[in-house]
mmCIF file of C-alpha atoms and ligand atoms in Angstrom:
data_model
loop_
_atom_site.group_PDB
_atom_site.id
_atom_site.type_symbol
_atom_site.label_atom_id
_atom_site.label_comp_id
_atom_site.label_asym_id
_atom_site.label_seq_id
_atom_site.Cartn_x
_atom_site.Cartn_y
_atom_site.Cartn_z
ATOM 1 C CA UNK A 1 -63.231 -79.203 -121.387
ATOM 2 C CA UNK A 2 -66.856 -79.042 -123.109
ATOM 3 C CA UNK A 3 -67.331 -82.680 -124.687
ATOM 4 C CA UNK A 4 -67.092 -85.392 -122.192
ATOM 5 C CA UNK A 5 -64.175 -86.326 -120.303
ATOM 6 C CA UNK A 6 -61.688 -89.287 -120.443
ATOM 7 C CA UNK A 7 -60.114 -90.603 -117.769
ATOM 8 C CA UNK A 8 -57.458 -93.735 -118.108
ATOM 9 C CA UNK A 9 -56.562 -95.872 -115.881
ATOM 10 C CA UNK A 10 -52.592 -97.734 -115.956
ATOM 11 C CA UNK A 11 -52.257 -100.716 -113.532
ATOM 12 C CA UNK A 12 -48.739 -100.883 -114.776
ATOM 13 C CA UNK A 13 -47.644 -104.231 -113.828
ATOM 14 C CA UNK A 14 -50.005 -104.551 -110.837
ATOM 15 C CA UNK A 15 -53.430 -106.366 -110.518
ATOM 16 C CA UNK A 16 -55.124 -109.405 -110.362
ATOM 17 C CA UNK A 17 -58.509 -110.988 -111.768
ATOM 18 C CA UNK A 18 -59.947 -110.285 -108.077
ATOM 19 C CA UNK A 19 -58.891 -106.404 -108.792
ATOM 20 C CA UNK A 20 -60.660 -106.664 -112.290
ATOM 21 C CA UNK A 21 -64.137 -107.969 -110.607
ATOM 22 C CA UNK A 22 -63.301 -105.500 -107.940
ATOM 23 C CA UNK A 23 -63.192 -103.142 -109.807
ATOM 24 C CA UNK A 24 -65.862 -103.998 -112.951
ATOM 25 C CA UNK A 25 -68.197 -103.749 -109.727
ATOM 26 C CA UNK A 26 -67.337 -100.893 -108.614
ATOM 27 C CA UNK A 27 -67.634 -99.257 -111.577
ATOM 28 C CA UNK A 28 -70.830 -100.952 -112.807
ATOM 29 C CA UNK A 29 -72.947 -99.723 -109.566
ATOM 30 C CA UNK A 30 -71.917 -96.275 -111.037
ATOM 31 C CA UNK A 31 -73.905 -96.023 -114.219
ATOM 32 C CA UNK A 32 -74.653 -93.132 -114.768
ATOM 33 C CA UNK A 33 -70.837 -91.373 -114.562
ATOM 34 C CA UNK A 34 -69.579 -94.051 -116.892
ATOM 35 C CA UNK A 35 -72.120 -92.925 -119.075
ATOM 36 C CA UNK A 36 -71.247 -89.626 -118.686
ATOM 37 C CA UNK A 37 -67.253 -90.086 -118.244
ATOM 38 C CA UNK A 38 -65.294 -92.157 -121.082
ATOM 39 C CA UNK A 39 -63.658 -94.614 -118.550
ATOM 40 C CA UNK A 40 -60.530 -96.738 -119.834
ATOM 41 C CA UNK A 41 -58.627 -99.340 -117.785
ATOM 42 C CA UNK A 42 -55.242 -100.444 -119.395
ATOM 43 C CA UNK A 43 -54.049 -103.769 -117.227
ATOM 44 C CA UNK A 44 -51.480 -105.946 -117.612
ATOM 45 C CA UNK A 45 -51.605 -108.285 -121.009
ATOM 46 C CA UNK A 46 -52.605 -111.075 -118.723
ATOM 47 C CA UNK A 47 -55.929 -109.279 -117.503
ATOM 48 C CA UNK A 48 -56.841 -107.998 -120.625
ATOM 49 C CA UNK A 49 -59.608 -110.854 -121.279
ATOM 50 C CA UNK A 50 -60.379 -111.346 -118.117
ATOM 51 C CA UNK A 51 -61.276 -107.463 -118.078
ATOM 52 C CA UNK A 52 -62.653 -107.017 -121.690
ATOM 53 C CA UNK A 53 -65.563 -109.929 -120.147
ATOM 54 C CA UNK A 54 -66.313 -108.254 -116.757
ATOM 55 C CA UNK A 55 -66.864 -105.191 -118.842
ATOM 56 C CA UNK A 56 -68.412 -106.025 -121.822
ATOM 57 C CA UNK A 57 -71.859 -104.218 -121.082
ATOM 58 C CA UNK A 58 -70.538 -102.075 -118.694
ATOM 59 C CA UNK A 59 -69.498 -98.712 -120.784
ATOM 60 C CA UNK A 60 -65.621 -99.486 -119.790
ATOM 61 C CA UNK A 61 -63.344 -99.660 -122.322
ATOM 62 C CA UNK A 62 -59.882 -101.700 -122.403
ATOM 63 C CA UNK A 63 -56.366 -101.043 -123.480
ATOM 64 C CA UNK A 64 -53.110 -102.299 -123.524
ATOM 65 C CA UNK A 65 -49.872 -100.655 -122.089
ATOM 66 C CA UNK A 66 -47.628 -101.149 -124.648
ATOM 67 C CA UNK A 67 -47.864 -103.021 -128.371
ATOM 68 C CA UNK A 68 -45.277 -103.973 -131.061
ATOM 69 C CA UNK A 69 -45.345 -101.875 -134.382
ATOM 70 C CA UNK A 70 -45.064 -105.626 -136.556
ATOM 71 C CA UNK A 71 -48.162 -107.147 -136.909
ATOM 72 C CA UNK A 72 -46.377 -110.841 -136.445
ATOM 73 C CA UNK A 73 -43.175 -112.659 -136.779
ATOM 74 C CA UNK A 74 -40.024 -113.540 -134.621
ATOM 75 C CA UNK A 75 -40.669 -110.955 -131.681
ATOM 76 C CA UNK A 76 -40.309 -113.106 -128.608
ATOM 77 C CA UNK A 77 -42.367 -112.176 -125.983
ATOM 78 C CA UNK A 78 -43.928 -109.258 -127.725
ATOM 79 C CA UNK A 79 -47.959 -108.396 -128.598
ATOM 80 C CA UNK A 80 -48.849 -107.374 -131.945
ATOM 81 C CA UNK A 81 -52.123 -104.946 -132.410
ATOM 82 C CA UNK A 82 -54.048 -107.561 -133.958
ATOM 83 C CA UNK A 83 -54.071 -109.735 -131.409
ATOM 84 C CA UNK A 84 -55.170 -106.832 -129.197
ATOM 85 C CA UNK A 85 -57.807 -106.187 -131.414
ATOM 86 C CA UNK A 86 -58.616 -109.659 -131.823
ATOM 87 C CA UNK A 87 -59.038 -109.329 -127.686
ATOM 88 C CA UNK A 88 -61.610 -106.281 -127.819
ATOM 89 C CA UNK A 89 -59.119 -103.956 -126.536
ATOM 90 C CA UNK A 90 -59.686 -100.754 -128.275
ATOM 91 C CA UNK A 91 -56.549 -98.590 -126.634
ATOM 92 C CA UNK A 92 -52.985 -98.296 -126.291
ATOM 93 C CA UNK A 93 -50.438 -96.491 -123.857
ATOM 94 C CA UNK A 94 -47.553 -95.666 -126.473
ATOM 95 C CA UNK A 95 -43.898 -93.906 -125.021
ATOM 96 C CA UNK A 96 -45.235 -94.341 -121.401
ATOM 97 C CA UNK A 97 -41.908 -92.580 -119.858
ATOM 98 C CA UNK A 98 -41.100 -96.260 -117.859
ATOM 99 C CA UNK A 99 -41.172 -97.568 -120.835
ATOM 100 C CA UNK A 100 -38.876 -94.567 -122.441
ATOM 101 C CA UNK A 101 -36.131 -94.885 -119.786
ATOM 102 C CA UNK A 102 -36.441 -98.673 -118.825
ATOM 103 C CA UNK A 103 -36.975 -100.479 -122.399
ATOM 104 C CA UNK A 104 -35.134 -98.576 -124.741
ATOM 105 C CA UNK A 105 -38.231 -97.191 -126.191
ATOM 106 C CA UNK A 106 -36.686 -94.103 -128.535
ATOM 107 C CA UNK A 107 -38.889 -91.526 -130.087
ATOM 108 C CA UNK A 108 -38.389 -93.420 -134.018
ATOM 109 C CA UNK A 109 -39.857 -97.002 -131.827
ATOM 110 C CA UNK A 110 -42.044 -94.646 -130.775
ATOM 111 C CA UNK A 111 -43.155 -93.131 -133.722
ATOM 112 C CA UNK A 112 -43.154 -96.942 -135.027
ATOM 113 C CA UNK A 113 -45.997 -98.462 -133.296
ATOM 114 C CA UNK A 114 -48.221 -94.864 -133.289
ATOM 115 C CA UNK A 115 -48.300 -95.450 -136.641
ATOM 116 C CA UNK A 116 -48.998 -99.254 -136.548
ATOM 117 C CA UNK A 117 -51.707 -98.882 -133.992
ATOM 118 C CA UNK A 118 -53.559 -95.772 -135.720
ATOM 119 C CA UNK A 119 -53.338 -97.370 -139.092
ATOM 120 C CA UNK A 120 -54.755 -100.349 -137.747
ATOM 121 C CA UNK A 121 -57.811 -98.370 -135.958
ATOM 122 C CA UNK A 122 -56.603 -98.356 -132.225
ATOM 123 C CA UNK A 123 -56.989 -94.963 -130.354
ATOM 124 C CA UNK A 124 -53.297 -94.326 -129.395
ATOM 125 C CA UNK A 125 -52.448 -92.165 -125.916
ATOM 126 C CA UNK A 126 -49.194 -90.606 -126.832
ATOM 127 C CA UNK A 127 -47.498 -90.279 -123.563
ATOM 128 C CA UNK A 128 -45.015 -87.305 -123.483
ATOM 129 C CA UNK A 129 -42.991 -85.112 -120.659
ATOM 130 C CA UNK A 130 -39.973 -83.425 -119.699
ATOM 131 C CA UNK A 131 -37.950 -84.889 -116.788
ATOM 132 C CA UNK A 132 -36.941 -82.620 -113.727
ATOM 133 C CA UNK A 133 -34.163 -81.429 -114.817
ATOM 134 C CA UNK A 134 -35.511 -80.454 -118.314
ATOM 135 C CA UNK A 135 -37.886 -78.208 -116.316
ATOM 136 C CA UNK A 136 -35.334 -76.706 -113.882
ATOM 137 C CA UNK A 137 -33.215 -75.918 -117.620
ATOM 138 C CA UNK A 138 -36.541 -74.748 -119.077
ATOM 139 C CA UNK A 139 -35.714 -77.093 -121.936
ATOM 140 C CA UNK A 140 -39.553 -78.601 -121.178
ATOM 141 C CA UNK A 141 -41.362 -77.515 -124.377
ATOM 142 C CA UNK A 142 -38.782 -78.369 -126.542
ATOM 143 C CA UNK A 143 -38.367 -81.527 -125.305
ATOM 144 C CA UNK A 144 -42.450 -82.171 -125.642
ATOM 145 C CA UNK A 145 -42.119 -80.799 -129.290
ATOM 146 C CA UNK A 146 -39.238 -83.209 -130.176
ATOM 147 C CA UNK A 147 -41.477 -86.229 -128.534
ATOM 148 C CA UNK A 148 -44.296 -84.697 -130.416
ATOM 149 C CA UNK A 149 -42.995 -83.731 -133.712
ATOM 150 C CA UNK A 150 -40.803 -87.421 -134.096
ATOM 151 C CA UNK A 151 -44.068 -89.360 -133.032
ATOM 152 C CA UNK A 152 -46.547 -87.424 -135.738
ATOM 153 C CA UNK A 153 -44.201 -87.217 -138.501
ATOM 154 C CA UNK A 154 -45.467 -89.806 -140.700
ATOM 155 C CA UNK A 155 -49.575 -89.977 -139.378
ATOM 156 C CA UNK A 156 -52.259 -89.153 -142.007
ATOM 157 C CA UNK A 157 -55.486 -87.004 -140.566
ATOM 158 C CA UNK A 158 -57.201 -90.390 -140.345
ATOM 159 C CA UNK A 159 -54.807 -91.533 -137.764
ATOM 160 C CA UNK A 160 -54.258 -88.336 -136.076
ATOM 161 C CA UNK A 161 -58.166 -88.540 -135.202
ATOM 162 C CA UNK A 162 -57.031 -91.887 -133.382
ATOM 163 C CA UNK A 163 -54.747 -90.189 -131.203
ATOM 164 C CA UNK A 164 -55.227 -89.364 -127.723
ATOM 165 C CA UNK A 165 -52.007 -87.384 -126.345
ATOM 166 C CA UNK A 166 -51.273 -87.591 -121.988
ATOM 167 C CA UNK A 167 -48.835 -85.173 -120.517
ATOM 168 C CA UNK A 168 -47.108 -86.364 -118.091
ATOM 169 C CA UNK A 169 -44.404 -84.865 -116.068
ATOM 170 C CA UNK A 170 -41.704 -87.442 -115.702
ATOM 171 C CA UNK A 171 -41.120 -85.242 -112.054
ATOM 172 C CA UNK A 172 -44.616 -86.187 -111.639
ATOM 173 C CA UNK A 173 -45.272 -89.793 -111.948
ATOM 174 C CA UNK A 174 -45.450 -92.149 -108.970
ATOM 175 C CA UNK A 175 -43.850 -89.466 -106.672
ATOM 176 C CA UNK A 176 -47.095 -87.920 -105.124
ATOM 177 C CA UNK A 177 -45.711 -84.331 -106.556
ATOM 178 C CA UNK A 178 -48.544 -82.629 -108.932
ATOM 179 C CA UNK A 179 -47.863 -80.388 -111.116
ATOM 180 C CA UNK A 180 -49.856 -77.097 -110.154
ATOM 181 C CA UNK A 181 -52.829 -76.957 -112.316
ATOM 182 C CA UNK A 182 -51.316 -73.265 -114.155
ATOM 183 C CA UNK A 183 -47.882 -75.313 -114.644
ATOM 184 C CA UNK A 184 -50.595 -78.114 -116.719
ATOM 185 C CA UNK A 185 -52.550 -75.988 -118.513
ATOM 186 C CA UNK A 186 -49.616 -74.234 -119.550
ATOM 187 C CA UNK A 187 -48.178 -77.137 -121.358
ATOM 188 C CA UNK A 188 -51.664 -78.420 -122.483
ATOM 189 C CA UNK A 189 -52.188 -74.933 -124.068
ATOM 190 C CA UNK A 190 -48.586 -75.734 -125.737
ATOM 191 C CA UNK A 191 -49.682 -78.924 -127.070
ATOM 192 C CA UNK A 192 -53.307 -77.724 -128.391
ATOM 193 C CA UNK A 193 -51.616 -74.948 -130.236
ATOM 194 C CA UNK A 194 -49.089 -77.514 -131.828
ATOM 195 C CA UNK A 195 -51.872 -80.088 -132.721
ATOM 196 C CA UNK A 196 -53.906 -78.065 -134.126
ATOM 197 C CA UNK A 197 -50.995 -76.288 -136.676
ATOM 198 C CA UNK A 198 -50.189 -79.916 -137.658
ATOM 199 C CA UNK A 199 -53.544 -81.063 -137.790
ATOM 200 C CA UNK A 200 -55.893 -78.182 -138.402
ATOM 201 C CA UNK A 201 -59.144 -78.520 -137.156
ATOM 202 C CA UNK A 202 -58.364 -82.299 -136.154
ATOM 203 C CA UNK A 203 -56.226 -81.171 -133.709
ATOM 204 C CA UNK A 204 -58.884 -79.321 -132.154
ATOM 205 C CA UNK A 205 -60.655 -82.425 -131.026
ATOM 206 C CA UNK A 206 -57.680 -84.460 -129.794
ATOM 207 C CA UNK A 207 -57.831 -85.140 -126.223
ATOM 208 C CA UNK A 208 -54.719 -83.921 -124.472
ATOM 209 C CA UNK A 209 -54.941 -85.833 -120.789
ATOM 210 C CA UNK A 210 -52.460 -84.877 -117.848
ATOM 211 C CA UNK A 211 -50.812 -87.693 -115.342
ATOM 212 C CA UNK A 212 -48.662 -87.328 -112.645
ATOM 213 C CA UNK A 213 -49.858 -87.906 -109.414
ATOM 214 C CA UNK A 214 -53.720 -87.010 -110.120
ATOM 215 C CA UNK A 215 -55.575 -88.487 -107.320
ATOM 216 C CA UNK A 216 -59.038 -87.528 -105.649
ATOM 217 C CA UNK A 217 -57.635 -84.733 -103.514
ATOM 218 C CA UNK A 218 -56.662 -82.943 -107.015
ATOM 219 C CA UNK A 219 -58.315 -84.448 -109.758
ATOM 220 C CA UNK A 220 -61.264 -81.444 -110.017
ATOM 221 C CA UNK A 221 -58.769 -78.475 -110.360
ATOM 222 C CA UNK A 222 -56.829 -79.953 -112.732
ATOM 223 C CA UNK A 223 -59.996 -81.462 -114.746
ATOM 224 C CA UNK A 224 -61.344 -77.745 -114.725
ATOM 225 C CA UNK A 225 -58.164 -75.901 -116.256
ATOM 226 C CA UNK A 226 -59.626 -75.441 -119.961
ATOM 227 C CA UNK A 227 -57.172 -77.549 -122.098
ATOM 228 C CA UNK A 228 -57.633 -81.049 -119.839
ATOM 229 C CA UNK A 229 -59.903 -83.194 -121.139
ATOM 230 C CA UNK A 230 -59.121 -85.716 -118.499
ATOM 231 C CA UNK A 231 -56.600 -87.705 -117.065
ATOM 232 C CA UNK A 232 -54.164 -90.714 -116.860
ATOM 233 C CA UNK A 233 -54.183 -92.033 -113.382
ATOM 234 C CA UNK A 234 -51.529 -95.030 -111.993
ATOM 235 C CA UNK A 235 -51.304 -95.469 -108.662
ATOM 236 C CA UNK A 236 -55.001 -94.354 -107.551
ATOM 237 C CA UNK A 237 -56.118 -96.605 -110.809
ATOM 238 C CA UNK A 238 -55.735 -99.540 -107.972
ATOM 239 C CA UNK A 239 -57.980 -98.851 -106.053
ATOM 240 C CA UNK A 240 -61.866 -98.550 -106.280
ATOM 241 C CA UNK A 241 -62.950 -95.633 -103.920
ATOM 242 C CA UNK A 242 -59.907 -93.504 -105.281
ATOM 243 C CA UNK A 243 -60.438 -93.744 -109.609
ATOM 244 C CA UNK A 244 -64.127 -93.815 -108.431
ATOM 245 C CA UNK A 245 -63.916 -90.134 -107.030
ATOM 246 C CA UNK A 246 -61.855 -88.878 -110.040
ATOM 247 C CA UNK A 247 -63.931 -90.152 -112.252
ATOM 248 C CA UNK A 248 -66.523 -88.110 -110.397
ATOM 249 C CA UNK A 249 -64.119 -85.017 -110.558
ATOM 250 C CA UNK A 250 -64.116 -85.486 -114.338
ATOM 251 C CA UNK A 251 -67.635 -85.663 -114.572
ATOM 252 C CA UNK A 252 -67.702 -82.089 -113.285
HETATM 253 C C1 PEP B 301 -48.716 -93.106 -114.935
HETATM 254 O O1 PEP B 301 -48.083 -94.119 -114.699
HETATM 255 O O2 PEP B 301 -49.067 -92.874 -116.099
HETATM 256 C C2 PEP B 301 -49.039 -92.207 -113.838
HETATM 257 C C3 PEP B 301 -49.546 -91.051 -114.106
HETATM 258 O O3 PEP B 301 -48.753 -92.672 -112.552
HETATM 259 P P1 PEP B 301 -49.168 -91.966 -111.165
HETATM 260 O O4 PEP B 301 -50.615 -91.527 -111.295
HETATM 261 O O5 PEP B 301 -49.001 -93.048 -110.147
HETATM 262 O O6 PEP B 301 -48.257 -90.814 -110.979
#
């Protein structure tokens, strides 16, 4: 990890506007590591204005969880990434595995809204990771390359330099079991090498995060294997002493 780090944080659908001034606080007595850290919060839709205010000066950025790929029309209940934009939020989760497994979201939806979001200038985290027993059949790369290879298919070299891409275990999420920092960098070297033959020297510079489980007890050997340029953190996201000190462990 050489340039600075990136650390996100997903609320999922948790939080409050008490957690966003809470939070904004917290973060705002700590200058100088969001200077030095690239610090994200992705809330619920409902916070997102509340947030992008309390952290207009503050050297946080905002995104969304999830967006539609059409910019308007008759999508009940959905979010297009205009009115994100229109907002101030500046990134998006896209094929968070919840949203995979719970909401039908299929690598072509997927591959849908990267390329509305990109194209419209958001920076897009493509979330992507084998389930447990994927890994136990040591089907887990080629599962990432399928997720990887559907979602890219159609992005230009001006979108690809929007994209962000978080591995994330599906084993890993929300069950307090890490996987070992070798096991990471392992796929994170996997993912580099693909970028970077689809993208050339683009894919260099693409961020690849990990999630699953980071929290402060963690966070610093994971942050120091050389292909994690930061993280995606859910639970510990919630609360203020906890995304504080990983922030710190991706400051390094
Ligand atoms: C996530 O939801 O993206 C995540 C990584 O969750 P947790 O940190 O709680 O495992």
């Amino acid at each position: 990890m050489s340039k600075a780090a990136l650390v996100i944080g997903n609320w999922k659908m948790n939080g409050s506007a008490a957690l966003v001034r809470t939070m904004s606080e917290a973060l705002r007595e700590q200058p100088q590591l969001t200077s030095a850290v690239n610090v994200v919060i992705c809330p619920p839709f409902t916070l997102l204005a509340e947030l992008t205010r309390q952290c207009f000066y503050d050297n946080i950025a905002v995104g969304a969880q999830t967006v539609n790929a059409q910019d308007n029309g008759a999508h009940t209940g959905e979010i297009s990434v205009s009115m994100l934009q229109e907002l101030g939020v500046e990134y998006v989760l896209i094929g968070h595995s919840e949203r995979r497994a719970c909401y039908a979201e299929t690598n072509p939806v997927i591959a849908a809204k990267l390329n509305t979001a990109t194209a419209a200038g958001l920076t897009a985290v493509l979330c992507v990771g084998e389930d447990k027993q994927q890994r136990e059949q040591q089907q887990t790369w080629e599962v990432i390359e399928q997720q990887l290879a559907s979602a890219c298919d159609e992005l230009t070299d001006t979108q690809a330099a929007r994209l962000v891409v978080a591995y994330e275990p599906v084993w890993a999420i929300g069950t307090g079991e890490t996987a070992t920092p070798e096991q990471a960098q392992h796929v994170h070297s996997q993912i580099r090498q693909w970028l970077v033959k689809r993208f050339g020297s683009i894919g260099e510079k693409i961020e690849i995060l990990y999630g699953g489980s980071v929290k402060a007890d963690n966070a610093a050997q994971l942050f120091a294997q050389e292909d994690i340029d930061g993280g995606l953190i859910g639970g510990a996201s919630l609360k203020k002493q906890d995304f504080v000190a990983i922030i710190q462990a991706a400051q390094g």
